[in-house]
mmCIF file of C-alpha atoms and ligand atoms in Angstrom:
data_model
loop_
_atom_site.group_PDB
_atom_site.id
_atom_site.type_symbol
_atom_site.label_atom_id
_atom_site.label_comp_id
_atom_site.label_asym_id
_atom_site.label_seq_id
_atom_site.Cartn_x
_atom_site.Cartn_y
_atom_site.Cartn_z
ATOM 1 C CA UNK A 1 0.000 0.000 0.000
ATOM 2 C CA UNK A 2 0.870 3.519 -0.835
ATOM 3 C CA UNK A 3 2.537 5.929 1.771
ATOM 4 C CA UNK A 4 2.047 8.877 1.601
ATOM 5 C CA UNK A 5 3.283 12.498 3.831
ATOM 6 C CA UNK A 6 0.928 14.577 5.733
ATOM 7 C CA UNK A 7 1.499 18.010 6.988
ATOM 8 C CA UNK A 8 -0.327 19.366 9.954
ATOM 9 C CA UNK A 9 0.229 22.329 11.580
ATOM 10 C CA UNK A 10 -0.052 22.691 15.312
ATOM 11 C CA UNK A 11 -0.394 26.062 17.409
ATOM 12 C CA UNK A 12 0.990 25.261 21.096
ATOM 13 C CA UNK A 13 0.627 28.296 23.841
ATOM 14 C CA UNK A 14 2.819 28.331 26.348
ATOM 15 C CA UNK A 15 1.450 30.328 29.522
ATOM 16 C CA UNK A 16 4.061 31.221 32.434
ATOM 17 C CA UNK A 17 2.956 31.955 36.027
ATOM 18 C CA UNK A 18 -0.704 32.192 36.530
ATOM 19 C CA UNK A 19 -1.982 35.319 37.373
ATOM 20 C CA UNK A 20 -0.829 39.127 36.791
ATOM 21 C CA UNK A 21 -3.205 40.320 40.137
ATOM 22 C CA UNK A 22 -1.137 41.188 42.969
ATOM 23 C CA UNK A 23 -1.419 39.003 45.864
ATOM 24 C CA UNK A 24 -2.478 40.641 49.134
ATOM 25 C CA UNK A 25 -1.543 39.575 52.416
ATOM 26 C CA UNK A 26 -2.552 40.727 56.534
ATOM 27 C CA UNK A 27 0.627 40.668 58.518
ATOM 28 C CA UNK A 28 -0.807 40.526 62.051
ATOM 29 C CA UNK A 29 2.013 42.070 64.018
ATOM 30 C CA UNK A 30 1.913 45.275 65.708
ATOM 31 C CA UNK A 31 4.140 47.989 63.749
ATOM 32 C CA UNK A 32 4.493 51.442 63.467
ATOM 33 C CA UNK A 33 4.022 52.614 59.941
ATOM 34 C CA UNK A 34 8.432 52.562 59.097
ATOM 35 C CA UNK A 35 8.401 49.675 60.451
ATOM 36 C CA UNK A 36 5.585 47.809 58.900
ATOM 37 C CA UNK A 37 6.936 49.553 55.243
ATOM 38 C CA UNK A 38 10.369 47.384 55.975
ATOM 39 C CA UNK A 39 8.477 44.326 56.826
ATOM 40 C CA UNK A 40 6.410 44.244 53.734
ATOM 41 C CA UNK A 41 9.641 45.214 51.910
ATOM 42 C CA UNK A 42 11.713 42.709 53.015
ATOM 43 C CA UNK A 43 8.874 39.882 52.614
ATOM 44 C CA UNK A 44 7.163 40.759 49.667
ATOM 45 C CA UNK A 45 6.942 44.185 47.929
ATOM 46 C CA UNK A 46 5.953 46.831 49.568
ATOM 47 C CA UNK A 47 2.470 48.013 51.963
ATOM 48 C CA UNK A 48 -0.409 48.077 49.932
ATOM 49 C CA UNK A 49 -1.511 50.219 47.250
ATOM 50 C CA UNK A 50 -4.751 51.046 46.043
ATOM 51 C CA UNK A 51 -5.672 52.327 43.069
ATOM 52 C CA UNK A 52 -9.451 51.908 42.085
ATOM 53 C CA UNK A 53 -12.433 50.234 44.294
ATOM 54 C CA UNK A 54 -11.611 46.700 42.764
ATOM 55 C CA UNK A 55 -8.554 47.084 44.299
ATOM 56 C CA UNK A 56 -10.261 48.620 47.619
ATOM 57 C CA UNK A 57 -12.364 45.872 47.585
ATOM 58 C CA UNK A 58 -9.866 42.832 47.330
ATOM 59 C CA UNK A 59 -8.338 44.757 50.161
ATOM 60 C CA UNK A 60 -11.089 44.155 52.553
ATOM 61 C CA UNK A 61 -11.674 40.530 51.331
ATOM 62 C CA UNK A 62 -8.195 40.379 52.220
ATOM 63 C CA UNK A 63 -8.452 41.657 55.696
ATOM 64 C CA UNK A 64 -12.021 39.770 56.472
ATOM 65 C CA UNK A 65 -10.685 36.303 55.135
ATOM 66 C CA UNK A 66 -8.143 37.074 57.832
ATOM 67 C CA UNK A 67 -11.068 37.961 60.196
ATOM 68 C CA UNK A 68 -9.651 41.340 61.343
ATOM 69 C CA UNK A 69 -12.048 43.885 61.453
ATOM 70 C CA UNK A 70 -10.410 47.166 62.660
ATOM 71 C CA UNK A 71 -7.717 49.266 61.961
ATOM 72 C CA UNK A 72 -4.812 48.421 59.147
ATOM 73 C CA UNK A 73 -1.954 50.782 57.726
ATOM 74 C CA UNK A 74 -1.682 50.936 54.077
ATOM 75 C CA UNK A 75 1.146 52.995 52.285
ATOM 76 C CA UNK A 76 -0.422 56.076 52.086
ATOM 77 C CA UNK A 77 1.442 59.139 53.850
ATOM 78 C CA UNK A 78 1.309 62.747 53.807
ATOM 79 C CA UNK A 79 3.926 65.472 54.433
ATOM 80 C CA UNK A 80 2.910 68.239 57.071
ATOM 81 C CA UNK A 81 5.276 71.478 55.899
ATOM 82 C CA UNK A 82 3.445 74.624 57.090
ATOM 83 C CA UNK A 83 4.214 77.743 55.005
ATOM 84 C CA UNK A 84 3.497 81.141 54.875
ATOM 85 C CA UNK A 85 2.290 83.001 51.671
ATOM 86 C CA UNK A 86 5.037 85.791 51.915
ATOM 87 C CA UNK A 87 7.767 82.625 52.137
ATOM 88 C CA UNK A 88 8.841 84.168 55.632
ATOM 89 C CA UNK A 89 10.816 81.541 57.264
ATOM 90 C CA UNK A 90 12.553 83.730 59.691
ATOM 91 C CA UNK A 91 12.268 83.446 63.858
ATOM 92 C CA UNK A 92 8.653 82.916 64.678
ATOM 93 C CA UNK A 93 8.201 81.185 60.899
ATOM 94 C CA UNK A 94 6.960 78.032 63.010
ATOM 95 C CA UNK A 95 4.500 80.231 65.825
ATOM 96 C CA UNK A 96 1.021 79.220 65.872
ATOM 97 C CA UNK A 97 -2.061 79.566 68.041
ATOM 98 C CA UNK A 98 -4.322 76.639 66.985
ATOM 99 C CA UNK A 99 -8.034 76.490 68.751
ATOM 100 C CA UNK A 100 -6.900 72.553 70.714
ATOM 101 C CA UNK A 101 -10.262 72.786 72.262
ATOM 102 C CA UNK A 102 -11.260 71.413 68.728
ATOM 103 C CA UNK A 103 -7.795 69.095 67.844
ATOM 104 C CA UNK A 104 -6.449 72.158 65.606
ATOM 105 C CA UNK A 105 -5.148 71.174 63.348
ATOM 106 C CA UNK A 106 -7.605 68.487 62.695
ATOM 107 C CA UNK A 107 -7.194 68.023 58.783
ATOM 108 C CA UNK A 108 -10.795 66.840 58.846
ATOM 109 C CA UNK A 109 -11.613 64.778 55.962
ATOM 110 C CA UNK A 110 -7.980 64.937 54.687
ATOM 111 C CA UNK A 111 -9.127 68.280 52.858
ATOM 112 C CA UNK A 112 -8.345 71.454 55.314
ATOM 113 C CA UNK A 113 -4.813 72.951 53.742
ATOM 114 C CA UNK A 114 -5.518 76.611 54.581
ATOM 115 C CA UNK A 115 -5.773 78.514 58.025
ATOM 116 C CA UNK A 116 -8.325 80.747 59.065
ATOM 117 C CA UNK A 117 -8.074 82.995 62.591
ATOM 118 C CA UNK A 118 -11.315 82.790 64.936
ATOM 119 C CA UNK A 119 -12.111 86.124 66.406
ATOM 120 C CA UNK A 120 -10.630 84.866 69.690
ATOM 121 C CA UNK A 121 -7.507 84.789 67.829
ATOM 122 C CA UNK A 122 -7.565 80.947 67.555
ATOM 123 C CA UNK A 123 -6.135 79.411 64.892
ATOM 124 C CA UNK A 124 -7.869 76.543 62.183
ATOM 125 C CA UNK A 125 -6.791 74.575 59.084
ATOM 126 C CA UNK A 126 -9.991 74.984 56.992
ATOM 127 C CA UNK A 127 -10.896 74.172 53.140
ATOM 128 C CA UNK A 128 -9.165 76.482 50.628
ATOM 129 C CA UNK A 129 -12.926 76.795 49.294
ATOM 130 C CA UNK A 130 -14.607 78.760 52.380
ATOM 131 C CA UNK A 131 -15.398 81.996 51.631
ATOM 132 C CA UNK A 132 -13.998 84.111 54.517
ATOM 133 C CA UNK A 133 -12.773 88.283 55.266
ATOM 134 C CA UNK A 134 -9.454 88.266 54.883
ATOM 135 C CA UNK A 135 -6.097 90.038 57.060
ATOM 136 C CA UNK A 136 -3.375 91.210 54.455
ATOM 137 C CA UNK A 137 -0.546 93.080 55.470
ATOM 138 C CA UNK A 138 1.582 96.489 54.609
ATOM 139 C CA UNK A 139 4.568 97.738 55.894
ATOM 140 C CA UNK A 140 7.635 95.161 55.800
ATOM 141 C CA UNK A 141 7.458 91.497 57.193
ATOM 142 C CA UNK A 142 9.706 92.706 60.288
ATOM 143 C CA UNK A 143 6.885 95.835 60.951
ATOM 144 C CA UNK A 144 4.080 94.425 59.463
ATOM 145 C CA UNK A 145 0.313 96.975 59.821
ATOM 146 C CA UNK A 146 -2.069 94.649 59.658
ATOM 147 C CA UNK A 147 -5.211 95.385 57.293
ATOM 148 C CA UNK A 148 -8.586 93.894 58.011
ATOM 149 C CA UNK A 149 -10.430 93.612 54.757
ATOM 150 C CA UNK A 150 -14.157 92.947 55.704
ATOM 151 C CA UNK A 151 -14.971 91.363 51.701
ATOM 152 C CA UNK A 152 -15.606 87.091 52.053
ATOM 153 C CA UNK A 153 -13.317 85.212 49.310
ATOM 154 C CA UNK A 154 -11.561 82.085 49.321
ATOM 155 C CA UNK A 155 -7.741 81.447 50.094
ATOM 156 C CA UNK A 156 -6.864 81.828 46.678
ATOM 157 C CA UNK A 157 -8.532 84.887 46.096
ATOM 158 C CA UNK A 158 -7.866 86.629 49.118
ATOM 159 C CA UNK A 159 -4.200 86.041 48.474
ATOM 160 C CA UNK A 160 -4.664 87.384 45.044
ATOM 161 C CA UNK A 161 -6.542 90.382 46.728
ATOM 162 C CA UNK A 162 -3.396 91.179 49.305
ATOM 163 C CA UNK A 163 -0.690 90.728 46.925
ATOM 164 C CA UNK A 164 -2.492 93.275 44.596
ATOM 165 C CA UNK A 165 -3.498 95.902 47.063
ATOM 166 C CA UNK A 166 -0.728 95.703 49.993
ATOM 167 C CA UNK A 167 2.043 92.974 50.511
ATOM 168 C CA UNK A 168 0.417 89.952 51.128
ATOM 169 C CA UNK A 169 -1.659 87.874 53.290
ATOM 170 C CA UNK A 170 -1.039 88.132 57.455
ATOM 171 C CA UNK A 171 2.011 86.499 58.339
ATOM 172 C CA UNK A 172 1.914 85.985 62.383
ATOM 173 C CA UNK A 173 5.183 85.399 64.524
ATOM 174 C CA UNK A 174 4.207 86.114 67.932
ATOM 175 C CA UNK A 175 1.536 86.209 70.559
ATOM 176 C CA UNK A 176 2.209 89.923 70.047
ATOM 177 C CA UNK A 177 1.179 90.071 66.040
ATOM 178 C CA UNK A 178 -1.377 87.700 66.679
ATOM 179 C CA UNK A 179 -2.956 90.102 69.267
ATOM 180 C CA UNK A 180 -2.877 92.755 67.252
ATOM 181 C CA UNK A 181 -5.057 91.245 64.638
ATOM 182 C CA UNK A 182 -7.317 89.842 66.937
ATOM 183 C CA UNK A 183 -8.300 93.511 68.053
ATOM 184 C CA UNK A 184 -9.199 93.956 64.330
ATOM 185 C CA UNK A 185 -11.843 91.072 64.246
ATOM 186 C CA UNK A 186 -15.500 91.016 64.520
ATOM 187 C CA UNK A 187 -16.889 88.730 66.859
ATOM 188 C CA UNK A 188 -18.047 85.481 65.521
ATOM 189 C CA UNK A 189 -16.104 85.754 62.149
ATOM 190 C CA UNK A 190 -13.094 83.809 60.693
ATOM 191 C CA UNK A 191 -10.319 85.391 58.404
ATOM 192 C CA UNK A 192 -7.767 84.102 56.289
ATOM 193 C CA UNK A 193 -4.009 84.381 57.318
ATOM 194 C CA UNK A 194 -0.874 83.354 55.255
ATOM 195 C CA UNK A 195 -0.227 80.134 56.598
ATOM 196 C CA UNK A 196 -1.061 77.332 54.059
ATOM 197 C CA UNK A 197 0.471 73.687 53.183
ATOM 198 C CA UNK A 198 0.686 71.978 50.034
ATOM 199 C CA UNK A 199 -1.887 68.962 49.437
ATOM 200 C CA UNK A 200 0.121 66.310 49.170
ATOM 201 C CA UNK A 201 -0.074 62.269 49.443
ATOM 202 C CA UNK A 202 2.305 60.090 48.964
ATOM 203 C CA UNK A 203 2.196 56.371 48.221
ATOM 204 C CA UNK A 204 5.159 53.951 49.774
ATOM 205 C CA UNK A 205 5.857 52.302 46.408
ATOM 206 C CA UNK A 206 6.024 55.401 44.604
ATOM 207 C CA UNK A 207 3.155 55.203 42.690
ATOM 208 C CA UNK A 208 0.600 58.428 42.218
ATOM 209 C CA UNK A 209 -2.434 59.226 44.533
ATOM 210 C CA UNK A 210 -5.677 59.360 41.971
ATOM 211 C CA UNK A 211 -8.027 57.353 43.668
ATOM 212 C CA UNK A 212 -9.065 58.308 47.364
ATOM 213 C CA UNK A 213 -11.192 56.766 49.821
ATOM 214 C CA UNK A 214 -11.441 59.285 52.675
ATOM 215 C CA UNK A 215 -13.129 59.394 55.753
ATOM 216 C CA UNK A 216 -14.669 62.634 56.599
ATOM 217 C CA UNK A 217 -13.405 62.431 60.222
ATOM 218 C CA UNK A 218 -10.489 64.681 62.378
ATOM 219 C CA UNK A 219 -7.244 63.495 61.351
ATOM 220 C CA UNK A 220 -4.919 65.125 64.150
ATOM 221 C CA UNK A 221 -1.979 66.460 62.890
ATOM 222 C CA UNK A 222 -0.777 68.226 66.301
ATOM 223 C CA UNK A 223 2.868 68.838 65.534
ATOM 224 C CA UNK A 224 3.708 65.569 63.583
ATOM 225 C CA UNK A 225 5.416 66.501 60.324
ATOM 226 C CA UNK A 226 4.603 62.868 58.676
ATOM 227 C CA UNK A 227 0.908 61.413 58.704
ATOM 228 C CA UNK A 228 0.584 57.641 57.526
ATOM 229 C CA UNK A 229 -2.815 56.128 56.594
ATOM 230 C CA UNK A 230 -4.846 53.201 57.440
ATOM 231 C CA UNK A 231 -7.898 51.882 56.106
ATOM 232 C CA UNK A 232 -11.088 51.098 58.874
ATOM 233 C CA UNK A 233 -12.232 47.879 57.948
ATOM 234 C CA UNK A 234 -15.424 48.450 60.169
ATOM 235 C CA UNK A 235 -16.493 51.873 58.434
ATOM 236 C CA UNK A 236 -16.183 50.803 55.022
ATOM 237 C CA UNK A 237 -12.449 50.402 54.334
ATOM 238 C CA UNK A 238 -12.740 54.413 54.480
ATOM 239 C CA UNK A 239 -9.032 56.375 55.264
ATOM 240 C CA UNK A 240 -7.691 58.253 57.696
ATOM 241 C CA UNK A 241 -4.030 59.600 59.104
ATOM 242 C CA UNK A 242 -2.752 58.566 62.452
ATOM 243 C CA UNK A 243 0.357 59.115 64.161
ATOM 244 C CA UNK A 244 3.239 57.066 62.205
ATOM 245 C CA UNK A 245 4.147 56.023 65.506
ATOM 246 C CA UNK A 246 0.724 53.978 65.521
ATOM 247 C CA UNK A 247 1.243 50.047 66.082
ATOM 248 C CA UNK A 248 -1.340 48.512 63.831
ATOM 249 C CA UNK A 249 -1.019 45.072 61.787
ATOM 250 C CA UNK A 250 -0.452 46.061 57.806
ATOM 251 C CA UNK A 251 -1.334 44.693 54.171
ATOM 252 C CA UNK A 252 1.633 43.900 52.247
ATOM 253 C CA UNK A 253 1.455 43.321 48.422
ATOM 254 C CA UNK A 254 3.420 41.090 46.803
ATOM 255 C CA UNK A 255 3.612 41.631 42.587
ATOM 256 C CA UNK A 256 4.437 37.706 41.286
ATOM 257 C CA UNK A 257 7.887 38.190 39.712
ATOM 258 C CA UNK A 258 7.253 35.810 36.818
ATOM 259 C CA UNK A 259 4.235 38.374 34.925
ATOM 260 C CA UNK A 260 1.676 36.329 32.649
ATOM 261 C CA UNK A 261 3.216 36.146 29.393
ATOM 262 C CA UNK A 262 1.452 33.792 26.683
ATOM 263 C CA UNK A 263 4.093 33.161 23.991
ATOM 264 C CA UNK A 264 2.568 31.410 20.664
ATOM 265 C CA UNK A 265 4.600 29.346 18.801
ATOM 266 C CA UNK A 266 3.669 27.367 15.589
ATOM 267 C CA UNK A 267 4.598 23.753 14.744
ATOM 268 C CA UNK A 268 4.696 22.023 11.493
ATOM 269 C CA UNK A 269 4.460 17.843 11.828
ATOM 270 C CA UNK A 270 4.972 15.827 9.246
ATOM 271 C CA UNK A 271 3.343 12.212 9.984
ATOM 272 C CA UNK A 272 3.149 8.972 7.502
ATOM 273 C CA UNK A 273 0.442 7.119 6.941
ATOM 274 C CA UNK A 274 -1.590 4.195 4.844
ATOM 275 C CA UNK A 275 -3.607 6.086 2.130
ATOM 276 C CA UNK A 276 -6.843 4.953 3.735
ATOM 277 C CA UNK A 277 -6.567 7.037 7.042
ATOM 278 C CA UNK A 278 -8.402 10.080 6.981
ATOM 279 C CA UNK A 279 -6.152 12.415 9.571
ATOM 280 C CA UNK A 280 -9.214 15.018 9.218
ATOM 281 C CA UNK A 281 -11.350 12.385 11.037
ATOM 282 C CA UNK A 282 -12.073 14.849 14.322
ATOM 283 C CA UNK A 283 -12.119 11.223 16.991
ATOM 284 C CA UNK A 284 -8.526 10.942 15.010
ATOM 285 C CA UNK A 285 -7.359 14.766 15.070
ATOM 286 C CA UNK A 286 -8.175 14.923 19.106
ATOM 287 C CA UNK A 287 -6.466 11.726 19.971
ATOM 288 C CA UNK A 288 -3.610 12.487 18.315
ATOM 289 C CA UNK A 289 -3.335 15.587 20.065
ATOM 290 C CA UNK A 290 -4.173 14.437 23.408
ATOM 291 C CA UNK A 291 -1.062 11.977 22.862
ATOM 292 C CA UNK A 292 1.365 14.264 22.205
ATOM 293 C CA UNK A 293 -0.445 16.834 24.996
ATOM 294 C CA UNK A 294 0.586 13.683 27.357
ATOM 295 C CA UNK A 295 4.045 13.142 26.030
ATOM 296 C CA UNK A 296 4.330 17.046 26.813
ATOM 297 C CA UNK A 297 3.569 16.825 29.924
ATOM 298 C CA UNK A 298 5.236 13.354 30.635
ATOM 299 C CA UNK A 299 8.550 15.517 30.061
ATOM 300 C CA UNK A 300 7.467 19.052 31.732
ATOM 301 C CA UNK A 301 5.953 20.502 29.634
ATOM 302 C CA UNK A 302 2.596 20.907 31.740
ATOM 303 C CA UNK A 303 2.431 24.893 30.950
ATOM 304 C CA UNK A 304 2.210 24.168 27.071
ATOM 305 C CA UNK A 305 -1.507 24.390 25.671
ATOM 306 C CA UNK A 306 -1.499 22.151 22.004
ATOM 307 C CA UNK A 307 -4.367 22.627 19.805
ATOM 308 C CA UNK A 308 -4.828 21.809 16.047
ATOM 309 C CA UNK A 309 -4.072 25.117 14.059
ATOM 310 C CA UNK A 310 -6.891 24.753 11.021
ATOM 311 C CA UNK A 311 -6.607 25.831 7.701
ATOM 312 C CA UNK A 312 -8.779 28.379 5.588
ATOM 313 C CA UNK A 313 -10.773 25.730 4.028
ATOM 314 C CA UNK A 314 -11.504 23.940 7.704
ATOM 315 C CA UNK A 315 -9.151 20.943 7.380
ATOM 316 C CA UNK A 316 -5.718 20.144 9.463
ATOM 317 C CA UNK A 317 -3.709 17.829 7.340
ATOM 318 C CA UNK A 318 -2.695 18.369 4.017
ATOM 319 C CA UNK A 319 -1.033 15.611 1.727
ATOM 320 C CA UNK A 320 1.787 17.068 0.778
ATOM 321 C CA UNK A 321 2.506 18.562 -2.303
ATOM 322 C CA UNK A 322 -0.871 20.112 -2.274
ATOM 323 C CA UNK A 323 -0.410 24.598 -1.250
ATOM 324 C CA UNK A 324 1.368 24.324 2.321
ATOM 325 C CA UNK A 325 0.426 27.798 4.523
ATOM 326 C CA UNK A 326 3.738 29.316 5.632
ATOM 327 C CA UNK A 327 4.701 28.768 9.552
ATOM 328 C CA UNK A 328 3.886 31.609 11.452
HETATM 329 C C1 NAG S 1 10.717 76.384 65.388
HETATM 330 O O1 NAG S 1 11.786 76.266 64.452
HETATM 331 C C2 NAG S 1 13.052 76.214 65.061
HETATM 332 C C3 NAG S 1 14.098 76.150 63.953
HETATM 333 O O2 NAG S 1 13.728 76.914 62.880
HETATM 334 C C4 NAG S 1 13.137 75.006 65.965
HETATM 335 O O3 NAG S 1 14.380 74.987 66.606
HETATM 336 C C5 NAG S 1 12.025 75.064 66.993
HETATM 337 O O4 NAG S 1 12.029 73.889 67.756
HETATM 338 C C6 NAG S 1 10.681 75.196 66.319
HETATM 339 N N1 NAG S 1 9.639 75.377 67.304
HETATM 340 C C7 NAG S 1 8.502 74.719 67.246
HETATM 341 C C8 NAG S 1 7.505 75.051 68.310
HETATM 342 O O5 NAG S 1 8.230 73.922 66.370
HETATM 343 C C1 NAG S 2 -11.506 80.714 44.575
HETATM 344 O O1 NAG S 2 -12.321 81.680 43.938
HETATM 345 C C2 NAG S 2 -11.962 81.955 42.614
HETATM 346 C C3 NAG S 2 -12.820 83.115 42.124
HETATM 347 O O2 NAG S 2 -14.165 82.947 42.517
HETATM 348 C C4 NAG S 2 -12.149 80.689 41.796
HETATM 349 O O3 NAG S 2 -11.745 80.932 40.458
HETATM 350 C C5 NAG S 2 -11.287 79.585 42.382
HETATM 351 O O4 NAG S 2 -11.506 78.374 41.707
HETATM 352 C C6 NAG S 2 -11.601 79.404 43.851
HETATM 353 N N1 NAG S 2 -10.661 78.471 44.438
HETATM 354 C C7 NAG S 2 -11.018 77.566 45.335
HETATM 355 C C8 NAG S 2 -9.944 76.685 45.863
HETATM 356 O O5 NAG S 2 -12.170 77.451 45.724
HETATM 357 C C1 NAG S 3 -17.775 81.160 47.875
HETATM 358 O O1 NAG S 3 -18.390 82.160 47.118
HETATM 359 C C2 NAG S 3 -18.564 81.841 45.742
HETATM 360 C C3 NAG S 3 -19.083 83.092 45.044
HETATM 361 O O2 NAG S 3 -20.145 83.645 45.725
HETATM 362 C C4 NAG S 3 -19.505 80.661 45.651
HETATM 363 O O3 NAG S 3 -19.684 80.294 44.310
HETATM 364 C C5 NAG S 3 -18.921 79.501 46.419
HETATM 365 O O4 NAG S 3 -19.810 78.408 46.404
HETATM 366 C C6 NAG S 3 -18.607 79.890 47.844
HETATM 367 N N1 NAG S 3 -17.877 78.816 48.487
HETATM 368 C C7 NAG S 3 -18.309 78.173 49.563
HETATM 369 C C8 NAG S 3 -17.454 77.088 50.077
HETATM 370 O O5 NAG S 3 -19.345 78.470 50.155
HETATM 371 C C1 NAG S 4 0.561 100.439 52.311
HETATM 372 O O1 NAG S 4 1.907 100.853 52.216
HETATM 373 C C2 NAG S 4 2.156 101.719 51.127
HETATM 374 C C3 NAG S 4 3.642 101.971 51.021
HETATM 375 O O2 NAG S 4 4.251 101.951 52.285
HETATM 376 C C4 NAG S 4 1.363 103.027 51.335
HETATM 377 O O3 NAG S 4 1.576 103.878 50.222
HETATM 378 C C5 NAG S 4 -0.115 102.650 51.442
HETATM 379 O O4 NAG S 4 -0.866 103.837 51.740
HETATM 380 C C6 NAG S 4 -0.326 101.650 52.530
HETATM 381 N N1 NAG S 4 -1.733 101.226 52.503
HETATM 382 C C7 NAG S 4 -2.460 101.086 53.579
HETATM 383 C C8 NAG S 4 -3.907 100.704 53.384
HETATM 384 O O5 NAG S 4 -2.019 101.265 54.691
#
């Protein structure tokens, strides 16, 4: 009987590692922040990022398959650099008066940046957004006259409005200056002053702050100059600041080294056989393939997806010497 050659072409995907998702994991130790940044550091990759609510809410699966429902740190920090709008960073640069009756400054809702003076001469970070009357200054920063200018604006604007008509917005460093414009208050009314901060958050593993999750609670600053976050699995997963000094437990990510990479190669077999086989025959086609799938895997090759790699008219195999499509 006649022999004849058969060409088949077979596509084989080759898949390393599993998964791209980062792996989350509750270390249940108690840590300050710095601390809990060089565990998950040295362990895995670094404390946990979080990017979108998918990733907020594999977070909390996280901590509740662990069954801890309170407080965790995440790696989310903030800066605290006070400054004043003139740039005055002489003595008395760092004097303040904050109202602690109320936990000033209290950052509430990690959105207060700007500070506003109570007519009792009290001091509050407040949003940048409030419309308040507004103490400028003239004179020189050393021998400043204070000017009270009874018009509501916001920070912005009311530093605008200073620099334009006098120097610029109150600068206060002493109990002395900050007398003197409490004489020029109302009762009952708040004004801006100079001092401001940037808004700034940080994440540990260096990646950009886009989506928040914050709580609209007090987040004490006092006179800490770094705030690290945590996330309260019992309101929410919502975020606040604490004291880095904190112990809490922490989530660590850990990004698999090996990323998902599907590679696809193509094979050509030739195979010989009687004239009378039809190769096409699909009971034929899949146990050939599940043969060599096994022989694969018999030598390691358990990552390695075969499957038959079908030509424009439908069929496999080809007797050679009929058009052969080019390996890919
Ligand atoms: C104010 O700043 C000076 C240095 O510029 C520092 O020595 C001092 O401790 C600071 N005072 C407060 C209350 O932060
Ligand atoms: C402040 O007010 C000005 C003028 O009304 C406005 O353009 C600006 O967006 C405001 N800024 C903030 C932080 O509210
Ligand atoms: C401040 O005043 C402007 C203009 O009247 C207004 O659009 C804005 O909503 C006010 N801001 C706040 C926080 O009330
Ligand atoms: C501010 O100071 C300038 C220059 O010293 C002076 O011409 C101006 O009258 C002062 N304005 C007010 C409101 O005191």
């Amino acid at each position: 009987m006649e022999r004849i050659l058969l060409v088949l072409f077979l596509s084989a995907c080759l898949i390393f590692s599993s998964s791209l998702s980062r792996q989350y994991h509750f270390v249940d130790l108690a840590l300050t922040w710095t601390e809990a940044q060089a565990y998950c550091r040295q362990t895995l990759t670094d404390i946990v990022t979080i990017q979108d609510s998918e990733e907020l809410t594999r977070l909390l699966d996280t901590l509740s398959s662990a069954r801890h429902s309170s407080d965790a740190w995440i790696g989310l920090y903030s800066v605290v650099h006070w400054m004043w709008s003139d740039g005055f960073t002489g003595a008395g640069a760092n004097y303040s008066n904050w109202e602690i009756i109320f936990n000033e400054p209290n950052f509430i809702g990690a959105s207060q940046f700007c500070v506003s003076v109570g007519s009792s001469g009290l001091w509050w970070d407040d949003y940048c957004s409030e419309n308040y009357s507004v103490v400028c200054y003239n004179g020189t920063q050393l021998d400043p006259q204070y000017v009270y200018v009874n018009k509501e604006m916001n920070w912005s604007s009311a530093q605008m409005y200073c620099r334009e008509n006098f120097v610029d917005l109150a600068t206060v460093s002493s109990d002395e200056q900050n007398w003197m414009i409490e004489k020029l208050m109302y009762f009952g009314s708040y004004s801006w002053i100079g001092l401001f901060r940037y808004s700034n958050f940080f994440w540990s593993d260096g990646s950009s702050v886009s989506f928040t999750n914050w709580d609209n609670v007090y987040n004490p600053i006092d006179s800490m100059t770094l705030i690290c976050g945590i996330t309260s699995v019992n309101n929410g997963g919502k975020w606040r600041f604490l004291s880095c000094e904190t112990k809490l437990p922490v989530v660590c990510y850990h990004d698999p080294i090996v990323k998902k990479q599907s590679v696809k190669l193509s094979v050509k077999l030739r195979l010989k056989t009687e004239d009378s086989v039809n190769l096409n025959d699909a009971v034929l086609k899949d146990s050939i393939l599940k043969k060599l799938q096994d022989r694969l895997e018999e030598n390691g090759g358990d990552e390695i997806t075969l499957k038959w790699r079908e030509q424009p008219d439908g069929e496999v195999f080809k007797k050679e010497g009929q058009a052969v499509v080019p390996v890919l």
